[in-house]
Structures are given as C-alpha cells and as structure tokens.
mmCIF file of C-alpha atoms in Angstrom:
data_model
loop_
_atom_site.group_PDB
_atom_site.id
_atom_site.type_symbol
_atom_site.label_atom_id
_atom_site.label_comp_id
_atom_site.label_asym_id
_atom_site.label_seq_id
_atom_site.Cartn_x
_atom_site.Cartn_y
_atom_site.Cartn_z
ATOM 1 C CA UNK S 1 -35.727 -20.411 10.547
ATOM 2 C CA UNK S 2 -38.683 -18.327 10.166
ATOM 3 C CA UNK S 3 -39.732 -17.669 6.257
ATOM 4 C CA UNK S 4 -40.711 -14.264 4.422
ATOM 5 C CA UNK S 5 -41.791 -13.439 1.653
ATOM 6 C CA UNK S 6 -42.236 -9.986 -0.497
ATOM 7 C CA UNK S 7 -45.854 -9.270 -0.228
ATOM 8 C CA UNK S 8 -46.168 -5.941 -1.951
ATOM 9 C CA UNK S 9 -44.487 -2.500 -2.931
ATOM 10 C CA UNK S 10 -46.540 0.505 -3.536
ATOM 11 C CA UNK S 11 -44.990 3.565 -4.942
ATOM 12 C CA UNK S 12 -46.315 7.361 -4.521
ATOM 13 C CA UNK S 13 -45.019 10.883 -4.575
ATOM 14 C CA UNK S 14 -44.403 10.892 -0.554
ATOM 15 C CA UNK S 15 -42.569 7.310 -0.763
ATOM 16 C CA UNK S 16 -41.996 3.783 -0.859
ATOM 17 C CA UNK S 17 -43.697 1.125 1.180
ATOM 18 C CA UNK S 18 -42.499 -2.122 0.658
ATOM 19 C CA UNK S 19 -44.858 -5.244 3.011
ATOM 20 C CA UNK S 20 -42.827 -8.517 3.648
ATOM 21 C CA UNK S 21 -45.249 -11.198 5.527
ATOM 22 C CA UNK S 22 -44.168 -13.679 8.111
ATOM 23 C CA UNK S 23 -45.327 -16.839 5.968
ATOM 24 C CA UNK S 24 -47.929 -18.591 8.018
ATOM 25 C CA UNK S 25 -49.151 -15.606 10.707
ATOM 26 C CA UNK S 26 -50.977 -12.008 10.335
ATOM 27 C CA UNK S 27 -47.377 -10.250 11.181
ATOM 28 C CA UNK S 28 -45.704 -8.222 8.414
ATOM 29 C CA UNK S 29 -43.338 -5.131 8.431
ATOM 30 C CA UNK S 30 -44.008 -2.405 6.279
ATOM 31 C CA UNK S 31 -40.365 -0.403 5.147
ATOM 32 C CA UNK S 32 -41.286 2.694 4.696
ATOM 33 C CA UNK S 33 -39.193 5.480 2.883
ATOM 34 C CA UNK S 34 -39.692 9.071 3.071
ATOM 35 C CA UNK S 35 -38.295 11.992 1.834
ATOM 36 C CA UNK S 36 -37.341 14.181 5.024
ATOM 37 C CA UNK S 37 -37.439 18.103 3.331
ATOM 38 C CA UNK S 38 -34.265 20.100 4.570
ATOM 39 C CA UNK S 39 -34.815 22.277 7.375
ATOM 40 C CA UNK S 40 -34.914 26.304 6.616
ATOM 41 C CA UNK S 41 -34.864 27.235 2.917
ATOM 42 C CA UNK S 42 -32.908 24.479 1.248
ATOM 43 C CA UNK S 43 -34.515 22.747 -1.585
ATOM 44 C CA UNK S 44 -34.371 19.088 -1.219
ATOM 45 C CA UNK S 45 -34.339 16.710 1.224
ATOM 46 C CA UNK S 46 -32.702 12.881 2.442
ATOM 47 C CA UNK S 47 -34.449 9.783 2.683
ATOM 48 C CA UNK S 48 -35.284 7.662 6.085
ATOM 49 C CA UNK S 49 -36.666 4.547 6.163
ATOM 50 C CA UNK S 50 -38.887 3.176 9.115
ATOM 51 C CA UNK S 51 -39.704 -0.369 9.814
ATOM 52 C CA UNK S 52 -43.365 -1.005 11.258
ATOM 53 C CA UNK S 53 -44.238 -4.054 12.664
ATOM 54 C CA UNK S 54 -47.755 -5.181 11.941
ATOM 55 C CA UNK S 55 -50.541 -7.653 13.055
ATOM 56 C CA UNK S 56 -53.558 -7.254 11.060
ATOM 57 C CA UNK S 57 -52.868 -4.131 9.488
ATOM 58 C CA UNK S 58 -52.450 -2.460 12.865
ATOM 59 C CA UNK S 59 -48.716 -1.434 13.746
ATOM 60 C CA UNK S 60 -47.072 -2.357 16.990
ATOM 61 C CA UNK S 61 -43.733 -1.070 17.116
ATOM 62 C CA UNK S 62 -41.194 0.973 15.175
ATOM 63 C CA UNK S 63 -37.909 -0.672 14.433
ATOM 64 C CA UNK S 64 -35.183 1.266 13.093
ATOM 65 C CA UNK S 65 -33.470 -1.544 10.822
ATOM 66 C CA UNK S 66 -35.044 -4.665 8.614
ATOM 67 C CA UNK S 67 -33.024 -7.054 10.539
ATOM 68 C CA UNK S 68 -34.321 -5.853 13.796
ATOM 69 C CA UNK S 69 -37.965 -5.636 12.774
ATOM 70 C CA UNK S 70 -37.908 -9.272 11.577
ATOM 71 C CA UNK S 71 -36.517 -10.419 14.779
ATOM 72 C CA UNK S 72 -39.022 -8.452 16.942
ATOM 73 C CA UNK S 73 -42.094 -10.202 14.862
ATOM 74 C CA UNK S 74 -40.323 -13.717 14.828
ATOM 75 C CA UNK S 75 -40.335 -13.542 18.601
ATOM 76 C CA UNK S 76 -43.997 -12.056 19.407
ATOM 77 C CA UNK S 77 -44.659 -14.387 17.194
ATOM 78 C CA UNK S 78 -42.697 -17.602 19.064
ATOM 79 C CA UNK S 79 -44.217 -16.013 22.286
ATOM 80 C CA UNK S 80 -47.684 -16.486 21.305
ATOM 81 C CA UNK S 81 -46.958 -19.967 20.112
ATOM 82 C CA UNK S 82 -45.984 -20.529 23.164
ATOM 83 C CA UNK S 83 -42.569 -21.919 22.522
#
C-alpha cells in the first residue's frame, strides 16, 4: 500500500490548499478549496474543493474526490515503475 504523508497547508483569503506527497516520488495532490461567490446579487458564496494531481509542481489532471486523486497518482506512478 502506497504511503502519504501531509506535506503542507497554506491558508489565504481566496482558500485552502492543503499538499499530501506520495512518499518516495515527485507526485503530490494539492486539495484545493475555494469559495464559489453566488451568482446574481446574493452575498456569499459555497465552497468546492478540487484535487490536482502533481509531478514536479506541474499539475496533470483534475480529480474531483481525495480518494480518486490518490489512486490516479498511485497508478501513473506503478506505470512508470513499470510494474
């Protein structure tokens, strides 16, 4: 089973990025929450959060769940191993 750890979590006013790191390779997925304003004249907004997969900083695919973003590195990763 592949191993990750918690790299980093920077905070700002548009959001939170949170970096988890395939232990042992250059792939990590960045989580990414946004606020998303309200369409028209509503004050407010609702929060989405995008998954990024990422091999040396540059991102190669948008995942739509943690789970799935994992997976998708944990193979490209098994792939290039050739395994």
């Amino acid at each position: 089973m592949a191993k990750w750890i918690k790299e980093d979590r920077r905070v700002s006013a548009q959001g939170t990025t949170i970096i988890y790191r395939l232990v042992g390779t250059q792939l990590t997925v960045q989580s990414r929450k946004r606020l998303i304003p309200h369409a028209g004249t509503r004050e407010g907004g609702w929060w989405h959060t995008s998954y990024f997969v990422c091999r040396d900083g540059r991102e190669l695919i948008e995942k739509y769940s943690l789970k799935d973003a994992k997976e998708y590195a944990e193979e490209l990763e098994e792939t290039s191993n050739g395994l």
